């Protein structure tokens, strides 16, 4: 199970004046980037890998500890077969070429999602990359692949119930958290979606409950360190209240007694 338990953001008051600890990104707009240049859609995916590299570098420079990237959703299988195959090959190539560099840079690599639908060769590369980088802690880079937020909640519920049948009817939110795919990370502080669309598209549904949302018209291949800094700047101007009032935050009365008093949380 998880190496470490993090308090849910619905409980803990995190200060937005600091750098976000965890950034989760929907990397959208690759196809449109390519189309604007009269290139095939897949050229946009290829360029998207450069934006990933730039974003990882910028996260390390800013002191972000967790970066989670949505690379392939459980709904993306609906795309044309050629595009799906290209994305899988791109993932394989990126793993083959980049993992050693991630490791040299002290980056821990994780994948969340339902891996059973992937080619065994790809699964093998993922497992090897995860174990090679398991002890690194400068930045945890998580790639969501064949991931869906509803799948995540459902698989967590099923495992939680199977392992604790005696508790049915009495489960609390904290009981579920260890079974979620991202049990090794705190909930995201900042969510970024490029490409202009303003939706969650079945990304981390449970974990985004109190995340600050940031949408940009930039297409993913255009995203870079400067764009990340802008998103972080926007985050730092926000007041994270987690249900409390501004006055409470100003006077520092952030005790659990003053927090959202939902019965399930206080069970
Ligand atoms: C995001 O870019 C990458 C993946 C979903 C794999 P898109 O491919 O969705 O690009 P647009 O939205 O069509 O421009
Ligand atoms: C969301 O992008 C998934 C990824 C970035 C991997 P999509 O472009 O597939 O999202 P929708 O379906 O248009 O919302
Ligand atoms: Mg898209």
PDB file of C-alpha atoms and ligand atoms in Angstrom:
ATOM      1  CA  UNK A   1       0.000   0.000   0.000  1.00  0.00           C
ATOM      2  CA  UNK A   2       1.069   3.656   0.107  1.00  0.00           C
ATOM      3  CA  UNK A   3       4.480   4.467   1.507  1.00  0.00           C
ATOM      4  CA  UNK A   4       3.112   7.539   3.180  1.00  0.00           C
ATOM      5  CA  UNK A   5      -0.315   8.889   4.035  1.00  0.00           C
ATOM      6  CA  UNK A   6      -1.208  12.433   3.080  1.00  0.00           C
ATOM      7  CA  UNK A   7      -4.093  14.302   4.678  1.00  0.00           C
ATOM      8  CA  UNK A   8      -6.874  15.028   2.223  1.00  0.00           C
ATOM      9  CA  UNK A   9      -6.981  18.608   0.964  1.00  0.00           C
ATOM     10  CA  UNK A  10     -10.522  18.820   2.285  1.00  0.00           C
ATOM     11  CA  UNK A  11      -8.958  18.685   5.764  1.00  0.00           C
ATOM     12  CA  UNK A  12      -5.520  20.207   5.516  1.00  0.00           C
ATOM     13  CA  UNK A  13      -5.158  23.941   4.807  1.00  0.00           C
ATOM     14  CA  UNK A  14      -2.458  24.407   2.213  1.00  0.00           C
ATOM     15  CA  UNK A  15      -1.038  27.822   1.618  1.00  0.00           C
ATOM     16  CA  UNK A  16      -1.313  28.848  -2.030  1.00  0.00           C
ATOM     17  CA  UNK A  17       1.418  31.461  -1.502  1.00  0.00           C
ATOM     18  CA  UNK A  18       3.946  28.673  -1.732  1.00  0.00           C
ATOM     19  CA  UNK A  19       4.839  26.615  -4.778  1.00  0.00           C
ATOM     20  CA  UNK A  20       2.242  23.931  -5.506  1.00  0.00           C
ATOM     21  CA  UNK A  21       3.411  20.596  -4.209  1.00  0.00           C
ATOM     22  CA  UNK A  22       1.541  18.614  -6.856  1.00  0.00           C
ATOM     23  CA  UNK A  23       0.609  19.768 -10.382  1.00  0.00           C
ATOM     24  CA  UNK A  24      -1.666  17.647 -12.583  1.00  0.00           C
ATOM     25  CA  UNK A  25      -1.912  18.443 -16.287  1.00  0.00           C
ATOM     26  CA  UNK A  26      -4.255  17.492 -19.116  1.00  0.00           C
ATOM     27  CA  UNK A  27      -1.945  17.852 -22.095  1.00  0.00           C
ATOM     28  CA  UNK A  28      -4.475  18.775 -24.773  1.00  0.00           C
ATOM     29  CA  UNK A  29      -4.279  20.334 -28.235  1.00  0.00           C
ATOM     30  CA  UNK A  30      -1.630  18.239 -30.000  1.00  0.00           C
ATOM     31  CA  UNK A  31      -3.898  17.482 -32.954  1.00  0.00           C
ATOM     32  CA  UNK A  32      -4.906  21.129 -33.424  1.00  0.00           C
ATOM     33  CA  UNK A  33      -1.268  22.234 -33.170  1.00  0.00           C
ATOM     34  CA  UNK A  34      -0.413  19.906 -36.061  1.00  0.00           C
ATOM     35  CA  UNK A  35      -3.485  20.781 -38.117  1.00  0.00           C
ATOM     36  CA  UNK A  36      -2.644  24.483 -37.931  1.00  0.00           C
ATOM     37  CA  UNK A  37       0.654  23.595 -39.612  1.00  0.00           C
ATOM     38  CA  UNK A  38      -0.952  21.286 -42.169  1.00  0.00           C
ATOM     39  CA  UNK A  39       0.806  18.342 -40.530  1.00  0.00           C
ATOM     40  CA  UNK A  40      -0.736  14.992 -39.578  1.00  0.00           C
ATOM     41  CA  UNK A  41      -2.168  14.922 -36.023  1.00  0.00           C
ATOM     42  CA  UNK A  42       0.553  12.571 -34.867  1.00  0.00           C
ATOM     43  CA  UNK A  43       3.193  15.241 -35.547  1.00  0.00           C
ATOM     44  CA  UNK A  44       1.567  17.142 -32.693  1.00  0.00           C
ATOM     45  CA  UNK A  45       1.925  14.168 -30.361  1.00  0.00           C
ATOM     46  CA  UNK A  46       5.600  13.932 -31.278  1.00  0.00           C
ATOM     47  CA  UNK A  47       6.146  17.599 -30.475  1.00  0.00           C
ATOM     48  CA  UNK A  48       4.205  17.105 -27.277  1.00  0.00           C
ATOM     49  CA  UNK A  49       7.107  15.035 -25.920  1.00  0.00           C
ATOM     50  CA  UNK A  50       9.340  18.148 -26.096  1.00  0.00           C
ATOM     51  CA  UNK A  51       6.778  20.048 -24.026  1.00  0.00           C
ATOM     52  CA  UNK A  52       6.834  17.223 -21.471  1.00  0.00           C
ATOM     53  CA  UNK A  53      10.614  17.538 -21.160  1.00  0.00           C
ATOM     54  CA  UNK A  54      10.396  21.318 -20.727  1.00  0.00           C
ATOM     55  CA  UNK A  55       7.659  20.967 -18.109  1.00  0.00           C
ATOM     56  CA  UNK A  56       9.610  18.391 -16.083  1.00  0.00           C
ATOM     57  CA  UNK A  57      12.647  20.682 -16.099  1.00  0.00           C
ATOM     58  CA  UNK A  58      10.563  23.674 -15.006  1.00  0.00           C
ATOM     59  CA  UNK A  59       8.920  21.700 -12.198  1.00  0.00           C
ATOM     60  CA  UNK A  60      12.320  20.732 -10.813  1.00  0.00           C
ATOM     61  CA  UNK A  61      13.524  24.337 -11.031  1.00  0.00           C
ATOM     62  CA  UNK A  62      10.420  25.600  -9.205  1.00  0.00           C
ATOM     63  CA  UNK A  63      10.539  22.969  -6.483  1.00  0.00           C
ATOM     64  CA  UNK A  64       7.331  21.148  -7.458  1.00  0.00           C
ATOM     65  CA  UNK A  65       7.471  17.636  -5.963  1.00  0.00           C
ATOM     66  CA  UNK A  66       4.791  15.788  -7.946  1.00  0.00           C
ATOM     67  CA  UNK A  67       3.919  16.198 -11.620  1.00  0.00           C
ATOM     68  CA  UNK A  68       1.090  14.109 -13.039  1.00  0.00           C
ATOM     69  CA  UNK A  69       0.469  14.056 -16.786  1.00  0.00           C
ATOM     70  CA  UNK A  70      -2.632  12.721 -18.521  1.00  0.00           C
ATOM     71  CA  UNK A  71      -1.203  10.958 -21.572  1.00  0.00           C
ATOM     72  CA  UNK A  72      -3.987   8.600 -22.643  1.00  0.00           C
ATOM     73  CA  UNK A  73      -7.506   8.392 -21.278  1.00  0.00           C
ATOM     74  CA  UNK A  74      -9.676   5.292 -21.080  1.00  0.00           C
ATOM     75  CA  UNK A  75     -11.817   7.036 -23.727  1.00  0.00           C
ATOM     76  CA  UNK A  76      -8.911   7.628 -26.139  1.00  0.00           C
ATOM     77  CA  UNK A  77      -9.234   4.036 -27.467  1.00  0.00           C
ATOM     78  CA  UNK A  78     -12.122   5.490 -29.487  1.00  0.00           C
ATOM     79  CA  UNK A  79      -9.643   7.304 -31.734  1.00  0.00           C
ATOM     80  CA  UNK A  80      -8.645   5.981 -35.167  1.00  0.00           C
ATOM     81  CA  UNK A  81      -6.586   2.800 -34.865  1.00  0.00           C
ATOM     82  CA  UNK A  82      -3.565   4.409 -36.561  1.00  0.00           C
ATOM     83  CA  UNK A  83      -3.448   7.242 -34.050  1.00  0.00           C
ATOM     84  CA  UNK A  84      -3.801   4.853 -31.090  1.00  0.00           C
ATOM     85  CA  UNK A  85      -0.933   2.696 -32.432  1.00  0.00           C
ATOM     86  CA  UNK A  86       1.222   5.765 -32.951  1.00  0.00           C
ATOM     87  CA  UNK A  87       0.606   6.930 -29.381  1.00  0.00           C
ATOM     88  CA  UNK A  88       1.540   3.488 -28.021  1.00  0.00           C
ATOM     89  CA  UNK A  89       4.753   3.451 -30.067  1.00  0.00           C
ATOM     90  CA  UNK A  90       5.565   6.955 -28.912  1.00  0.00           C
ATOM     91  CA  UNK A  91       5.125   5.856 -25.300  1.00  0.00           C
ATOM     92  CA  UNK A  92       7.417   2.858 -25.843  1.00  0.00           C
ATOM     93  CA  UNK A  93      10.062   5.012 -27.523  1.00  0.00           C
ATOM     94  CA  UNK A  94       9.866   7.695 -24.829  1.00  0.00           C
ATOM     95  CA  UNK A  95      10.363   5.044 -22.143  1.00  0.00           C
ATOM     96  CA  UNK A  96      13.301   3.483 -23.977  1.00  0.00           C
ATOM     97  CA  UNK A  97      15.001   6.820 -24.562  1.00  0.00           C
ATOM     98  CA  UNK A  98      14.158   8.876 -21.489  1.00  0.00           C
ATOM     99  CA  UNK A  99      14.031   6.655 -18.419  1.00  0.00           C
ATOM    100  CA  UNK A 100      17.804   6.590 -17.856  1.00  0.00           C
ATOM    101  CA  UNK A 101      17.803  10.396 -17.996  1.00  0.00           C
ATOM    102  CA  UNK A 102      14.933  10.606 -15.533  1.00  0.00           C
ATOM    103  CA  UNK A 103      16.861   8.344 -13.201  1.00  0.00           C
ATOM    104  CA  UNK A 104      20.067  10.420 -13.517  1.00  0.00           C
ATOM    105  CA  UNK A 105      18.034  13.459 -12.556  1.00  0.00           C
ATOM    106  CA  UNK A 106      16.626  11.882  -9.411  1.00  0.00           C
ATOM    107  CA  UNK A 107      13.103  11.542 -10.789  1.00  0.00           C
ATOM    108  CA  UNK A 108      10.794   8.786  -9.629  1.00  0.00           C
ATOM    109  CA  UNK A 109       8.605   7.488 -12.458  1.00  0.00           C
ATOM    110  CA  UNK A 110       5.120   6.066 -11.945  1.00  0.00           C
ATOM    111  CA  UNK A 111       2.243   5.079 -14.189  1.00  0.00           C
ATOM    112  CA  UNK A 112      -1.406   5.041 -13.135  1.00  0.00           C
ATOM    113  CA  UNK A 113      -4.150   3.411 -15.176  1.00  0.00           C
ATOM    114  CA  UNK A 114      -5.396   0.034 -16.263  1.00  0.00           C
ATOM    115  CA  UNK A 115      -2.299  -1.567 -17.733  1.00  0.00           C
ATOM    116  CA  UNK A 116      -3.923  -4.869 -18.724  1.00  0.00           C
ATOM    117  CA  UNK A 117      -4.967  -3.486 -22.107  1.00  0.00           C
ATOM    118  CA  UNK A 118      -1.411  -2.566 -23.098  1.00  0.00           C
ATOM    119  CA  UNK A 119       1.036  -4.653 -25.035  1.00  0.00           C
ATOM    120  CA  UNK A 120       3.096  -6.876 -22.661  1.00  0.00           C
ATOM    121  CA  UNK A 121       6.311  -5.277 -23.960  1.00  0.00           C
ATOM    122  CA  UNK A 122       5.057  -1.841 -22.933  1.00  0.00           C
ATOM    123  CA  UNK A 123       3.936  -3.116 -19.524  1.00  0.00           C
ATOM    124  CA  UNK A 124       7.378  -4.611 -19.023  1.00  0.00           C
ATOM    125  CA  UNK A 125       9.070  -1.290 -19.830  1.00  0.00           C
ATOM    126  CA  UNK A 126       6.779   0.482 -17.368  1.00  0.00           C
ATOM    127  CA  UNK A 127       7.487  -1.979 -14.567  1.00  0.00           C
ATOM    128  CA  UNK A 128      11.231  -1.751 -15.151  1.00  0.00           C
ATOM    129  CA  UNK A 129      11.152   2.054 -15.222  1.00  0.00           C
ATOM    130  CA  UNK A 130       9.162   2.167 -11.996  1.00  0.00           C
ATOM    131  CA  UNK A 131      11.492  -0.159 -10.148  1.00  0.00           C
ATOM    132  CA  UNK A 132      14.663   1.496 -11.475  1.00  0.00           C
ATOM    133  CA  UNK A 133      13.530   4.918 -10.222  1.00  0.00           C
ATOM    134  CA  UNK A 134      11.695   3.769  -7.086  1.00  0.00           C
ATOM    135  CA  UNK A 135      14.117   5.334  -4.595  1.00  0.00           C
ATOM    136  CA  UNK A 136      14.323   8.759  -6.250  1.00  0.00           C
ATOM    137  CA  UNK A 137      12.519  11.635  -4.619  1.00  0.00           C
ATOM    138  CA  UNK A 138      13.462  14.902  -6.277  1.00  0.00           C
ATOM    139  CA  UNK A 139      10.299  14.842  -8.389  1.00  0.00           C
ATOM    140  CA  UNK A 140       7.683  12.135  -8.798  1.00  0.00           C
ATOM    141  CA  UNK A 141       6.579  12.061 -12.419  1.00  0.00           C
ATOM    142  CA  UNK A 142       3.339  10.144 -12.871  1.00  0.00           C
ATOM    143  CA  UNK A 143       1.932   9.348 -16.288  1.00  0.00           C
ATOM    144  CA  UNK A 144      -1.780   8.528 -16.448  1.00  0.00           C
ATOM    145  CA  UNK A 145      -2.190   5.971 -19.225  1.00  0.00           C
ATOM    146  CA  UNK A 146      -5.459   4.191 -19.985  1.00  0.00           C
ATOM    147  CA  UNK A 147      -6.592   6.067 -16.911  1.00  0.00           C
ATOM    148  CA  UNK A 148     -10.108   7.141 -16.049  1.00  0.00           C
ATOM    149  CA  UNK A 149     -11.233   8.789 -12.825  1.00  0.00           C
ATOM    150  CA  UNK A 150     -14.344   6.608 -12.640  1.00  0.00           C
ATOM    151  CA  UNK A 151     -12.300   3.446 -13.188  1.00  0.00           C
ATOM    152  CA  UNK A 152     -10.008   4.566 -10.366  1.00  0.00           C
ATOM    153  CA  UNK A 153     -12.829   5.118  -7.870  1.00  0.00           C
ATOM    154  CA  UNK A 154     -14.471   1.841  -8.835  1.00  0.00           C
ATOM    155  CA  UNK A 155     -11.312  -0.275  -8.565  1.00  0.00           C
ATOM    156  CA  UNK A 156     -10.528   1.360  -5.218  1.00  0.00           C
ATOM    157  CA  UNK A 157     -14.033   0.658  -3.906  1.00  0.00           C
ATOM    158  CA  UNK A 158     -13.885  -2.943  -5.014  1.00  0.00           C
ATOM    159  CA  UNK A 159     -10.550  -3.576  -3.314  1.00  0.00           C
ATOM    160  CA  UNK A 160     -11.539  -1.669  -0.177  1.00  0.00           C
ATOM    161  CA  UNK A 161     -14.723  -3.728   0.212  1.00  0.00           C
ATOM    162  CA  UNK A 162     -12.996  -7.039  -0.591  1.00  0.00           C
ATOM    163  CA  UNK A 163     -10.335  -6.400   2.055  1.00  0.00           C
ATOM    164  CA  UNK A 164     -12.701  -5.015   4.719  1.00  0.00           C
ATOM    165  CA  UNK A 165     -16.063  -6.762   4.274  1.00  0.00           C
ATOM    166  CA  UNK A 166     -16.896  -6.325   7.955  1.00  0.00           C
ATOM    167  CA  UNK A 167     -16.912  -2.548   7.545  1.00  0.00           C
ATOM    168  CA  UNK A 168     -19.627  -2.308   4.860  1.00  0.00           C
ATOM    169  CA  UNK A 169     -21.992   0.510   5.778  1.00  0.00           C
ATOM    170  CA  UNK A 170     -19.344   2.218   7.914  1.00  0.00           C
ATOM    171  CA  UNK A 171     -16.627   3.284   5.498  1.00  0.00           C
ATOM    172  CA  UNK A 172     -15.192   6.806   5.733  1.00  0.00           C
ATOM    173  CA  UNK A 173     -13.434   8.834   3.019  1.00  0.00           C
ATOM    174  CA  UNK A 174     -10.030   8.105   4.510  1.00  0.00           C
ATOM    175  CA  UNK A 175     -10.661   4.377   4.121  1.00  0.00           C
ATOM    176  CA  UNK A 176     -10.847   4.721   0.336  1.00  0.00           C
ATOM    177  CA  UNK A 177      -7.795   6.930  -0.202  1.00  0.00           C
ATOM    178  CA  UNK A 178      -5.179   4.150   0.211  1.00  0.00           C
ATOM    179  CA  UNK A 179      -6.784   2.146  -2.602  1.00  0.00           C
ATOM    180  CA  UNK A 180      -6.801   4.945  -5.173  1.00  0.00           C
ATOM    181  CA  UNK A 181      -4.183   4.735  -7.910  1.00  0.00           C
ATOM    182  CA  UNK A 182      -2.389   7.871  -6.646  1.00  0.00           C
ATOM    183  CA  UNK A 183      -2.137   6.726  -3.032  1.00  0.00           C
ATOM    184  CA  UNK A 184       1.564   7.632  -3.100  1.00  0.00           C
ATOM    185  CA  UNK A 185       0.982  11.360  -3.619  1.00  0.00           C
ATOM    186  CA  UNK A 186      -0.847  14.239  -1.992  1.00  0.00           C
ATOM    187  CA  UNK A 187      -3.905  15.493  -3.890  1.00  0.00           C
ATOM    188  CA  UNK A 188      -3.064  17.961  -6.685  1.00  0.00           C
ATOM    189  CA  UNK A 189      -2.826  21.612  -5.653  1.00  0.00           C
ATOM    190  CA  UNK A 190      -2.930  22.917  -9.209  1.00  0.00           C
ATOM    191  CA  UNK A 191      -4.661  21.447 -12.260  1.00  0.00           C
ATOM    192  CA  UNK A 192      -3.694  22.746 -15.695  1.00  0.00           C
ATOM    193  CA  UNK A 193      -5.462  22.024 -18.968  1.00  0.00           C
ATOM    194  CA  UNK A 194      -3.998  23.297 -22.214  1.00  0.00           C
ATOM    195  CA  UNK A 195      -5.863  23.515 -25.521  1.00  0.00           C
ATOM    196  CA  UNK A 196      -8.688  25.831 -24.434  1.00  0.00           C
ATOM    197  CA  UNK A 197     -11.207  23.159 -23.424  1.00  0.00           C
ATOM    198  CA  UNK A 198     -12.626  23.654 -19.935  1.00  0.00           C
ATOM    199  CA  UNK A 199     -13.456  20.177 -18.734  1.00  0.00           C
ATOM    200  CA  UNK A 200     -12.007  17.385 -16.596  1.00  0.00           C
ATOM    201  CA  UNK A 201     -12.460  14.566 -19.175  1.00  0.00           C
ATOM    202  CA  UNK A 202     -12.551  11.821 -16.522  1.00  0.00           C
ATOM    203  CA  UNK A 203      -9.107  12.693 -15.095  1.00  0.00           C
ATOM    204  CA  UNK A 204      -8.500  12.483 -11.326  1.00  0.00           C
ATOM    205  CA  UNK A 205     -12.123  12.912 -10.195  1.00  0.00           C
ATOM    206  CA  UNK A 206     -11.756  12.092  -6.507  1.00  0.00           C
ATOM    207  CA  UNK A 207      -8.413  13.805  -6.053  1.00  0.00           C
ATOM    208  CA  UNK A 208      -9.378  17.105  -7.738  1.00  0.00           C
ATOM    209  CA  UNK A 209     -12.081  17.873  -5.145  1.00  0.00           C
ATOM    210  CA  UNK A 210     -10.314  21.032  -3.906  1.00  0.00           C
ATOM    211  CA  UNK A 211      -7.659  21.569  -6.558  1.00  0.00           C
ATOM    212  CA  UNK A 212      -7.224  25.033  -8.099  1.00  0.00           C
ATOM    213  CA  UNK A 213      -8.140  24.864 -11.792  1.00  0.00           C
ATOM    214  CA  UNK A 214      -6.218  26.685 -14.520  1.00  0.00           C
ATOM    215  CA  UNK A 215      -7.112  26.644 -18.211  1.00  0.00           C
ATOM    216  CA  UNK A 216      -4.959  28.022 -21.002  1.00  0.00           C
ATOM    217  CA  UNK A 217      -5.564  28.466 -24.724  1.00  0.00           C
ATOM    218  CA  UNK A 218      -1.972  27.384 -25.412  1.00  0.00           C
ATOM    219  CA  UNK A 219      -1.807  24.095 -27.289  1.00  0.00           C
ATOM    220  CA  UNK A 220       0.237  21.418 -25.504  1.00  0.00           C
ATOM    221  CA  UNK A 221       3.251  21.508 -27.906  1.00  0.00           C
ATOM    222  CA  UNK A 222       3.493  25.264 -27.172  1.00  0.00           C
ATOM    223  CA  UNK A 223       3.605  24.755 -23.408  1.00  0.00           C
ATOM    224  CA  UNK A 224       6.981  25.399 -21.732  1.00  0.00           C
ATOM    225  CA  UNK A 225       8.673  26.634 -18.560  1.00  0.00           C
ATOM    226  CA  UNK A 226       7.375  30.188 -18.993  1.00  0.00           C
ATOM    227  CA  UNK A 227       3.819  28.882 -19.391  1.00  0.00           C
ATOM    228  CA  UNK A 228       4.233  26.776 -16.256  1.00  0.00           C
ATOM    229  CA  UNK A 229       5.495  29.817 -14.335  1.00  0.00           C
ATOM    230  CA  UNK A 230       2.398  31.740 -15.422  1.00  0.00           C
ATOM    231  CA  UNK A 231       0.134  28.989 -14.150  1.00  0.00           C
ATOM    232  CA  UNK A 232       2.009  28.902 -10.838  1.00  0.00           C
ATOM    233  CA  UNK A 233       1.709  32.705 -10.608  1.00  0.00           C
ATOM    234  CA  UNK A 234      -2.046  32.448 -11.071  1.00  0.00           C
ATOM    235  CA  UNK A 235      -2.151  29.753  -8.369  1.00  0.00           C
ATOM    236  CA  UNK A 236      -0.246  31.937  -5.936  1.00  0.00           C
ATOM    237  CA  UNK A 237      -2.804  34.719  -6.259  1.00  0.00           C
ATOM    238  CA  UNK A 238      -5.621  32.443  -5.138  1.00  0.00           C
ATOM    239  CA  UNK A 239      -6.995  31.985  -1.677  1.00  0.00           C
ATOM    240  CA  UNK A 240      -7.551  28.348  -0.813  1.00  0.00           C
ATOM    241  CA  UNK A 241     -10.319  28.265   1.737  1.00  0.00           C
ATOM    242  CA  UNK A 242     -11.409  24.593   1.804  1.00  0.00           C
ATOM    243  CA  UNK A 243     -14.858  25.637   2.996  1.00  0.00           C
ATOM    244  CA  UNK A 244     -13.650  28.124   5.576  1.00  0.00           C
ATOM    245  CA  UNK A 245     -14.086  31.921   5.442  1.00  0.00           C
ATOM    246  CA  UNK A 246     -11.410  34.455   4.505  1.00  0.00           C
ATOM    247  CA  UNK A 247     -11.567  35.812   8.052  1.00  0.00           C
ATOM    248  CA  UNK A 248     -10.813  32.416   9.534  1.00  0.00           C
ATOM    249  CA  UNK A 249      -7.777  32.090   7.318  1.00  0.00           C
ATOM    250  CA  UNK A 250      -6.571  35.578   8.313  1.00  0.00           C
ATOM    251  CA  UNK A 251      -6.805  34.805  12.017  1.00  0.00           C
ATOM    252  CA  UNK A 252      -5.292  31.360  11.572  1.00  0.00           C
ATOM    253  CA  UNK A 253      -8.247  29.510  13.076  1.00  0.00           C
ATOM    254  CA  UNK A 254      -7.823  26.487  10.872  1.00  0.00           C
ATOM    255  CA  UNK A 255      -8.360  23.721  13.352  1.00  0.00           C
ATOM    256  CA  UNK A 256     -10.260  20.583  12.463  1.00  0.00           C
ATOM    257  CA  UNK A 257     -13.136  21.932  14.597  1.00  0.00           C
ATOM    258  CA  UNK A 258     -13.406  24.839  12.177  1.00  0.00           C
ATOM    259  CA  UNK A 259     -13.230  22.640   9.112  1.00  0.00           C
ATOM    260  CA  UNK A 260     -15.998  21.318   6.891  1.00  0.00           C
ATOM    261  CA  UNK A 261     -18.070  19.260   9.267  1.00  0.00           C
ATOM    262  CA  UNK A 262     -19.293  16.466   7.063  1.00  0.00           C
ATOM    263  CA  UNK A 263     -20.237  13.442   9.105  1.00  0.00           C
ATOM    264  CA  UNK A 264     -18.374  10.963   6.928  1.00  0.00           C
ATOM    265  CA  UNK A 265     -15.118  12.879   7.332  1.00  0.00           C
ATOM    266  CA  UNK A 266     -15.362  13.097  11.055  1.00  0.00           C
ATOM    267  CA  UNK A 267     -16.286   9.471  11.525  1.00  0.00           C
TER     268      UNK A 267
HETATM  269  C1  LIG B   1      -3.941  15.537 -26.480  1.00  0.00           C
HETATM  270  O1  LIG B   1      -4.056  16.165 -27.708  1.00  0.00           O
HETATM  271  C2  LIG B   1      -3.180  14.243 -26.569  1.00  0.00           C
HETATM  272  C3  LIG B   1      -3.980  13.040 -26.329  1.00  0.00           C
HETATM  273  C4  LIG B   1      -5.231  12.987 -25.995  1.00  0.00           C
HETATM  274  C5  LIG B   1      -3.284  11.778 -26.473  1.00  0.00           C
HETATM  275  P1  LIG B   1      -5.237  15.825 -28.687  1.00  0.00           P
HETATM  276  O2  LIG B   1      -4.820  14.722 -29.581  1.00  0.00           O
HETATM  277  O3  LIG B   1      -6.496  15.608 -27.954  1.00  0.00           O
HETATM  278  O4  LIG B   1      -5.327  17.177 -29.527  1.00  0.00           O
HETATM  279  P2  LIG B   1      -6.640  17.898 -30.016  1.00  0.00           P
HETATM  280  O5  LIG B   1      -7.506  18.134 -28.828  1.00  0.00           O
HETATM  281  O6  LIG B   1      -7.296  17.006 -31.015  1.00  0.00           O
HETATM  282  O7  LIG B   1      -6.138  19.158 -30.615  1.00  0.00           O
HETATM  283  C1  LIG B   2      -7.998  14.267 -22.567  1.00  0.00           C
HETATM  284  O1  LIG B   2      -7.836  14.785 -23.854  1.00  0.00           O
HETATM  285  C2  LIG B   2      -7.092  13.123 -22.355  1.00  0.00           C
HETATM  286  C3  LIG B   2      -5.670  13.385 -22.524  1.00  0.00           C
HETATM  287  C4  LIG B   2      -5.071  14.519 -22.633  1.00  0.00           C
HETATM  288  C5  LIG B   2      -4.866  12.211 -22.510  1.00  0.00           C
HETATM  289  P1  LIG B   2      -8.939  14.574 -24.964  1.00  0.00           P
HETATM  290  O2  LIG B   2      -8.591  15.512 -26.059  1.00  0.00           O
HETATM  291  O3  LIG B   2      -9.064  13.158 -25.340  1.00  0.00           O
HETATM  292  O4  LIG B   2     -10.255  15.041 -24.216  1.00  0.00           O
HETATM  293  P2  LIG B   2     -11.752  15.210 -24.714  1.00  0.00           P
HETATM  294  O5  LIG B   2     -12.260  13.857 -25.014  1.00  0.00           O
HETATM  295  O6  LIG B   2     -11.720  16.095 -25.915  1.00  0.00           O
HETATM  296  O7  LIG B   2     -12.450  15.849 -23.569  1.00  0.00           O
HETATM  297 MG1  LIG B   3      -7.999  16.810 -27.335  1.00  0.00          MG
END
